[in-house]
Amino acid sequence: MTSNERVVVIGTGLAGVRLARRLGELGTPALLIGEEEHRPYNRVLLAEVLAGRYSPEVIALPAPAELRRGRVTGIDRDERTVACADGSVIAYDRLVLATGSNPVLPPLRGLFTEDHELPAGVHAFRTMDDCLGLSKAVRPGVKAVVVGGGLLGVSAARALALRGAQVVLAQQSERLMERQLDPAASGLVRRHLTDLGVEVHTECRVRDVRCVGGAVRSVEMADGYALDADLVVVACGVHPRVGLAQTAGLDVRKGIVVDDELRTSDPYIHAIGDCAQHDGVLYGLATPALEQADALAELLAGDPTARYTGTRSLTRLTLTGQDSPFDLAAFGETEALPGDDVVQLADATRGTYRKVVVRDDRLVGGVLVGELGTVGALARAWEGAEPLPSDGGPLLHLLTNDGGS
Ligand SMILES: Cc1cc2nc3c(=O)[nH]c(=O)nc-3n(C[C@H](O)[C@H](O)[C@H](O)COP(=O)(O)OP(=O)(O)OC[C@H]3O[C@@H](n4cnc5c(N)ncnc54)[C@H](O)[C@@H]3O)c2cc1C
């Protein structure tokens, strides 16, 4: 790329904003286009806004110089232009798709009105608007049902409970955050929610959303049991937002396929963040989005050797509350296969739990709940994938040495 080429970035989430900022620092300004009304913000902290701990301003991201509000509706690859919903057409030399994810809205009866909108009282949990809508509706005593017990559902249930709502969390599978946590850690998350007054139902499938006069009144389970609901949060996962790329004829599988230069099947178009699929992997997490943005900034600013080769990503959930802080971190494989070694330390009274899984002298995963003092050292040992000393002593040291914290 030459220095006077125009870089246009679609999406003002974590990935897009980081890329524009890094490019600015490297002397290659970019135009950033985003459809959300609000100043760019850190989506990871939305639950803290919902819990009433942070104001929206606190989670704002430093605004890049050239920011344009609006939705991009199409890409003309021959002309190298993008079309916006307001009718404007913008030329690019390099285009970057950082369009993120959409919430998954499962096929529940009654989930959509005739106008294909969510009924009043039903919210997704993805954007600042979702968060402000929920925040406005939640009051002490409000009956809230959270559908989904993954990272998002757990964060939403906890935030609503801290605001005084009577919360029921319905999780289809047998435990909470099953993608990240082993059964013991998952049990501690459940206990934490229960202590806050959240009623947790696992192996519980929601079938219907019942409305009266366009507003939600109850939620019905597959076994016919009905729960009264003034508020429903749909937290059933996300899928990458690939519509623009698909219509433009780019190679899209689950996400927009990119190579180590974060290039799509069109060499003038790149993709980063939740919408991108690199080496078969869709991350859907903040750290890979930021690392992809950094690598692409280097490339677009003229370093031909810069590459993105994947992220070994740690999931970290910090749920701070005045009386009930709750921290957890999970990485790699948290459940052992036959033949693996497992070191596990649990303290039921303090609600802490630490476990690592070792395979062929290598740390392959771990989970920490309640006490995260050792997380940095463990994550480094995992990322480095170096063989561990064979006597097990240093491993136990890694698990127990909290660095003084
Ligand atoms: C409540 C919540 C909590 C989370 N907690 C964690 C966590 O603890 N740890 C973690 O690692 N991850 C977490 N995540 C996931 C993390 O937020 C995402 O991985 C990250 O935001 C991805 O960044 P992104 O820039 O790729 O996408 P996004 O942040 O989704 O940004 C994409 C932006 O592009 C805009 N856009 C899309 N299409 C267009 C278009 N056609 N025209 C204009 N603009 C467009 C969208 O409106 C959006 O603003 C959480 C997510 C949520 C919702």
mmCIF file of N, CA, C and O and ligand atoms in Angstrom, residues 10-16 33-36 43-44 46-47 70-72 98-101 125-126 151-152 241 244 272-275 284-287 289 316-317, ligand 1:
data_model
loop_
_atom_site.group_PDB
_atom_site.id
_atom_site.type_symbol
_atom_site.label_atom_id
_atom_site.label_comp_id
_atom_site.label_asym_id
_atom_site.label_seq_id
_atom_site.Cartn_x
_atom_site.Cartn_y
_atom_site.Cartn_z
ATOM 1 N N ILE A 10 -15.239 -0.125 8.141
ATOM 2 C CA ILE A 10 -16.677 -0.183 8.476
ATOM 3 C C ILE A 10 -16.820 -0.841 9.844
ATOM 4 O O ILE A 10 -16.470 -2.006 10.028
ATOM 5 N N GLY A 11 -17.360 -0.094 10.811
ATOM 6 C CA GLY A 11 -17.592 -0.635 12.153
ATOM 7 C C GLY A 11 -16.790 0.120 13.194
ATOM 8 O O GLY A 11 -15.559 0.213 13.084
ATOM 9 N N THR A 12 -17.491 0.647 14.189
ATOM 10 C CA THR A 12 -16.819 1.429 15.243
ATOM 11 C C THR A 12 -16.835 0.681 16.568
ATOM 12 O O THR A 12 -17.050 1.252 17.631
ATOM 13 N N GLY A 13 -16.628 -0.631 16.501
ATOM 14 C CA GLY A 13 -16.478 -1.433 17.716
ATOM 15 C C GLY A 13 -15.022 -1.449 18.137
ATOM 16 O O GLY A 13 -14.199 -0.652 17.675
ATOM 17 N N LEU A 14 -14.677 -2.405 19.012
ATOM 18 C CA LEU A 14 -13.309 -2.476 19.535
ATOM 19 C C LEU A 14 -12.280 -2.594 18.421
ATOM 20 O O LEU A 14 -11.243 -1.926 18.449
ATOM 21 N N ALA A 15 -12.573 -3.461 17.434
ATOM 22 C CA ALA A 15 -11.588 -3.725 16.373
ATOM 23 C C ALA A 15 -11.401 -2.500 15.481
ATOM 24 O O ALA A 15 -10.264 -2.071 15.221
ATOM 25 N N GLY A 16 -12.508 -1.930 15.003
ATOM 26 C CA GLY A 16 -12.432 -0.796 14.075
ATOM 27 C C GLY A 16 -11.760 0.410 14.710
ATOM 28 O O GLY A 16 -10.885 1.049 14.102
ATOM 29 N N ILE A 33 -16.430 4.338 9.644
ATOM 30 C CA ILE A 33 -17.879 4.539 9.485
ATOM 31 C C ILE A 33 -18.603 3.573 10.419
ATOM 32 O O ILE A 33 -18.357 2.361 10.385
ATOM 33 N N GLY A 34 -19.519 4.095 11.236
ATOM 34 C CA GLY A 34 -20.257 3.229 12.162
ATOM 35 C C GLY A 34 -21.703 3.665 12.258
ATOM 36 O O GLY A 34 -22.011 4.851 12.198
ATOM 37 N N GLU A 35 -22.576 2.684 12.434
ATOM 38 C CA GLU A 35 -24.003 3.007 12.413
ATOM 39 C C GLU A 35 -24.557 3.380 13.792
ATOM 40 O O GLU A 35 -25.648 3.919 13.889
ATOM 41 N N GLU A 36 -23.829 3.040 14.867
ATOM 42 C CA GLU A 36 -24.410 3.287 16.190
ATOM 43 C C GLU A 36 -24.386 4.787 16.498
ATOM 44 O O GLU A 36 -23.431 5.476 16.179
ATOM 45 N N ARG A 43 -17.618 -2.448 24.408
ATOM 46 C CA ARG A 43 -18.782 -3.332 24.573
ATOM 47 C C ARG A 43 -18.627 -4.293 25.757
ATOM 48 O O ARG A 43 -19.583 -4.673 26.405
ATOM 49 N N VAL A 44 -17.399 -4.696 26.024
ATOM 50 C CA VAL A 44 -17.130 -5.661 27.100
ATOM 51 C C VAL A 44 -17.640 -5.137 28.447
ATOM 52 O O VAL A 44 -17.972 -5.915 29.339
ATOM 53 N N LEU A 46 -20.384 -3.286 28.984
ATOM 54 C CA LEU A 46 -21.813 -2.926 29.010
ATOM 55 C C LEU A 46 -22.516 -3.434 30.268
ATOM 56 O O LEU A 46 -23.406 -2.768 30.797
ATOM 57 N N ALA A 47 -22.136 -4.638 30.746
ATOM 58 C CA ALA A 47 -22.816 -5.181 31.921
ATOM 59 C C ALA A 47 -22.580 -4.283 33.140
ATOM 60 O O ALA A 47 -23.438 -4.178 34.014
ATOM 61 N N GLY A 70 -23.270 6.349 10.195
ATOM 62 C CA GLY A 70 -24.129 5.880 9.113
ATOM 63 C C GLY A 70 -23.925 4.417 8.862
ATOM 64 O O GLY A 70 -22.937 3.829 9.305
ATOM 65 N N ARG A 71 -24.909 3.825 8.179
ATOM 66 C CA ARG A 71 -24.821 2.408 7.873
ATOM 67 C C ARG A 71 -24.341 2.211 6.437
ATOM 68 O O ARG A 71 -24.858 2.840 5.510
ATOM 69 N N VAL A 72 -23.378 1.346 6.275
ATOM 70 C CA VAL A 72 -22.932 0.995 4.918
ATOM 71 C C VAL A 72 -23.871 -0.086 4.401
ATOM 72 O O VAL A 72 -24.132 -1.082 5.086
ATOM 73 N N ALA A 98 -15.085 -4.425 9.810
ATOM 74 C CA ALA A 98 -14.981 -4.687 11.262
ATOM 75 C C ALA A 98 -16.403 -4.620 11.809
ATOM 76 O O ALA A 98 -16.708 -3.860 12.722
ATOM 77 N N THR A 99 -17.264 -5.427 11.195
ATOM 78 C CA THR A 99 -18.713 -5.287 11.409
ATOM 79 C C THR A 99 -19.229 -6.079 12.607
ATOM 80 O O THR A 99 -20.421 -6.031 12.902
ATOM 81 N N GLY A 100 -18.365 -6.834 13.277
ATOM 82 C CA GLY A 100 -18.754 -7.451 14.549
ATOM 83 C C GLY A 100 -19.747 -8.594 14.430
ATOM 84 O O GLY A 100 -19.727 -9.359 13.455
ATOM 85 N N SER A 101 -20.604 -8.700 15.431
ATOM 86 C CA SER A 101 -21.576 -9.805 15.490
ATOM 87 C C SER A 101 -22.978 -9.261 15.719
ATOM 88 O O SER A 101 -23.148 -8.158 16.228
ATOM 89 N N PHE A 125 -28.829 -8.250 24.144
ATOM 90 C CA PHE A 125 -27.830 -7.616 25.001
ATOM 91 C C PHE A 125 -26.531 -7.532 24.220
ATOM 92 O O PHE A 125 -25.622 -8.308 24.413
ATOM 93 N N ARG A 126 -26.489 -6.568 23.293
ATOM 94 C CA ARG A 126 -25.314 -6.436 22.443
ATOM 95 C C ARG A 126 -24.825 -4.988 22.366
ATOM 96 O O ARG A 126 -23.652 -4.735 22.332
ATOM 97 N N LEU A 151 -21.664 -16.632 28.915
ATOM 98 C CA LEU A 151 -21.028 -15.425 29.470
ATOM 99 C C LEU A 151 -21.987 -14.235 29.482
ATOM 100 O O LEU A 151 -22.116 -13.528 30.487
ATOM 101 N N LEU A 152 -22.704 -14.036 28.368
ATOM 102 C CA LEU A 152 -23.606 -12.885 28.267
ATOM 103 C C LEU A 152 -24.776 -12.983 29.228
ATOM 104 O O LEU A 152 -25.136 -12.021 29.900
ATOM 105 N N ARG A 241 -21.370 -10.857 11.701
ATOM 106 C CA ARG A 241 -22.182 -10.052 10.786
ATOM 107 C C ARG A 241 -21.503 -10.034 9.414
ATOM 108 O O ARG A 241 -20.551 -9.284 9.194
ATOM 109 N N LEU A 244 -22.785 -7.895 4.362
ATOM 110 C CA LEU A 244 -22.155 -7.039 3.345
ATOM 111 C C LEU A 244 -21.154 -7.853 2.526
ATOM 112 O O LEU A 244 -21.101 -7.739 1.297
ATOM 113 N N ILE A 272 -11.502 -7.877 10.208
ATOM 114 C CA ILE A 272 -10.945 -8.101 11.553
ATOM 115 C C ILE A 272 -12.068 -8.174 12.579
ATOM 116 O O ILE A 272 -13.177 -7.706 12.340
ATOM 117 N N GLY A 273 -11.761 -8.767 13.724
ATOM 118 C CA GLY A 273 -12.717 -8.794 14.837
ATOM 119 C C GLY A 273 -13.715 -9.939 14.716
ATOM 120 O O GLY A 273 -13.464 -10.941 14.042
ATOM 121 N N ASP A 274 -14.854 -9.774 15.380
ATOM 122 C CA ASP A 274 -15.847 -10.849 15.467
ATOM 123 C C ASP A 274 -16.315 -11.360 14.104
ATOM 124 O O ASP A 274 -16.732 -12.507 13.988
ATOM 125 N N CYS A 275 -16.272 -10.506 13.071
ATOM 126 C CA CYS A 275 -16.826 -10.927 11.766
ATOM 127 C C CYS A 275 -15.838 -11.799 10.986
ATOM 128 O O CYS A 275 -16.218 -12.432 10.002
ATOM 129 N N GLY A 284 -14.890 -14.281 18.502
ATOM 130 C CA GLY A 284 -15.974 -13.647 19.250
ATOM 131 C C GLY A 284 -15.533 -13.088 20.588
ATOM 132 O O GLY A 284 -16.322 -12.999 21.519
ATOM 133 N N LEU A 285 -14.263 -12.717 20.694
ATOM 134 C CA LEU A 285 -13.730 -12.189 21.953
ATOM 135 C C LEU A 285 -12.895 -10.933 21.681
ATOM 136 O O LEU A 285 -12.418 -10.711 20.565
ATOM 137 N N ALA A 286 -12.700 -10.156 22.769
ATOM 138 C CA ALA A 286 -12.052 -8.854 22.615
ATOM 139 C C ALA A 286 -10.562 -8.946 22.254
ATOM 140 O O ALA A 286 -10.095 -8.235 21.367
ATOM 141 N N THR A 287 -9.808 -9.821 22.942
ATOM 142 C CA THR A 287 -8.346 -9.835 22.719
ATOM 143 C C THR A 287 -7.976 -10.154 21.267
ATOM 144 O O THR A 287 -7.152 -9.450 20.668
ATOM 145 N N ALA A 289 -9.721 -9.593 18.648
ATOM 146 C CA ALA A 289 -10.137 -8.440 17.823
ATOM 147 C C ALA A 289 -9.060 -7.353 17.882
ATOM 148 O O ALA A 289 -8.674 -6.781 16.854
ATOM 149 N N ARG A 316 -11.914 -13.893 30.450
ATOM 150 C CA ARG A 316 -11.846 -13.350 31.803
ATOM 151 C C ARG A 316 -13.138 -12.606 32.084
ATOM 152 O O ARG A 316 -13.601 -11.824 31.263
ATOM 153 N N LEU A 317 -13.718 -12.884 33.202
ATOM 154 C CA LEU A 317 -14.965 -12.221 33.559
ATOM 155 C C LEU A 317 -14.752 -11.605 34.924
ATOM 156 O O LEU A 317 -14.449 -12.308 35.888
HETATM 157 C C1 LIG B 1 -22.357 -7.574 27.037
HETATM 158 C C2 LIG B 1 -21.100 -8.133 26.417
HETATM 159 C C3 LIG B 1 -20.054 -8.574 27.221
HETATM 160 C C4 LIG B 1 -18.893 -9.103 26.669
HETATM 161 N N1 LIG B 1 -17.907 -9.499 27.509
HETATM 162 C C5 LIG B 1 -16.748 -9.949 26.980
HETATM 163 C C6 LIG B 1 -15.661 -10.329 27.839
HETATM 164 O O1 LIG B 1 -15.784 -10.302 29.077
HETATM 165 N N2 LIG B 1 -14.495 -10.735 27.259
HETATM 166 C C7 LIG B 1 -14.336 -10.774 25.894
HETATM 167 O O2 LIG B 1 -13.251 -11.114 25.406
HETATM 168 N N3 LIG B 1 -15.354 -10.440 25.061
HETATM 169 C C8 LIG B 1 -16.547 -10.032 25.563
HETATM 170 N N4 LIG B 1 -17.571 -9.681 24.717
HETATM 171 C C9 LIG B 1 -17.354 -9.806 23.251
HETATM 172 C C10 LIG B 1 -16.642 -8.544 22.697
HETATM 173 O O3 LIG B 1 -17.399 -7.429 23.046
HETATM 174 C C11 LIG B 1 -16.478 -8.671 21.185
HETATM 175 O O4 LIG B 1 -15.655 -9.766 20.889
HETATM 176 C C12 LIG B 1 -15.859 -7.395 20.582
HETATM 177 O O5 LIG B 1 -16.687 -6.288 20.856
HETATM 178 C C13 LIG B 1 -15.649 -7.547 19.074
HETATM 179 O O6 LIG B 1 -15.305 -6.308 18.526
HETATM 180 P P1 LIG B 1 -15.640 -5.960 17.002
HETATM 181 O O7 LIG B 1 -15.109 -4.589 16.783
HETATM 182 O O8 LIG B 1 -15.220 -7.056 16.122
HETATM 183 O O9 LIG B 1 -17.247 -5.952 16.912
HETATM 184 P P2 LIG B 1 -18.349 -5.047 17.599
HETATM 185 O O10 LIG B 1 -17.895 -4.578 18.923
HETATM 186 O O11 LIG B 1 -19.636 -5.803 17.496
HETATM 187 O O12 LIG B 1 -18.451 -3.767 16.653
HETATM 188 C C14 LIG B 1 -18.932 -3.797 15.343
HETATM 189 C C15 LIG B 1 -19.540 -2.445 15.002
HETATM 190 O O13 LIG B 1 -19.788 -2.401 13.601
HETATM 191 C C16 LIG B 1 -21.018 -1.745 13.373
HETATM 192 N N5 LIG B 1 -21.503 -2.138 12.051
HETATM 193 C C17 LIG B 1 -21.799 -3.402 11.629
HETATM 194 N N6 LIG B 1 -22.225 -3.382 10.351
HETATM 195 C C18 LIG B 1 -22.205 -2.083 9.959
HETATM 196 C C19 LIG B 1 -22.543 -1.415 8.745
HETATM 197 N N7 LIG B 1 -22.986 -2.093 7.680
HETATM 198 N N8 LIG B 1 -22.402 -0.079 8.686
HETATM 199 C C20 LIG B 1 -21.943 0.625 9.749
HETATM 200 N N9 LIG B 1 -21.599 0.049 10.936
HETATM 201 C C21 LIG B 1 -21.740 -1.283 11.027
HETATM 202 C C22 LIG B 1 -21.875 -2.251 14.516
HETATM 203 O O14 LIG B 1 -23.009 -1.446 14.718
HETATM 204 C C23 LIG B 1 -20.881 -2.189 15.675
HETATM 205 O O15 LIG B 1 -20.883 -0.917 16.264
HETATM 206 C C24 LIG B 1 -18.767 -9.184 25.254
HETATM 207 C C25 LIG B 1 -19.821 -8.765 24.437
HETATM 208 C C26 LIG B 1 -20.974 -8.245 25.001
HETATM 209 C C27 LIG B 1 -22.091 -7.794 24.083
#
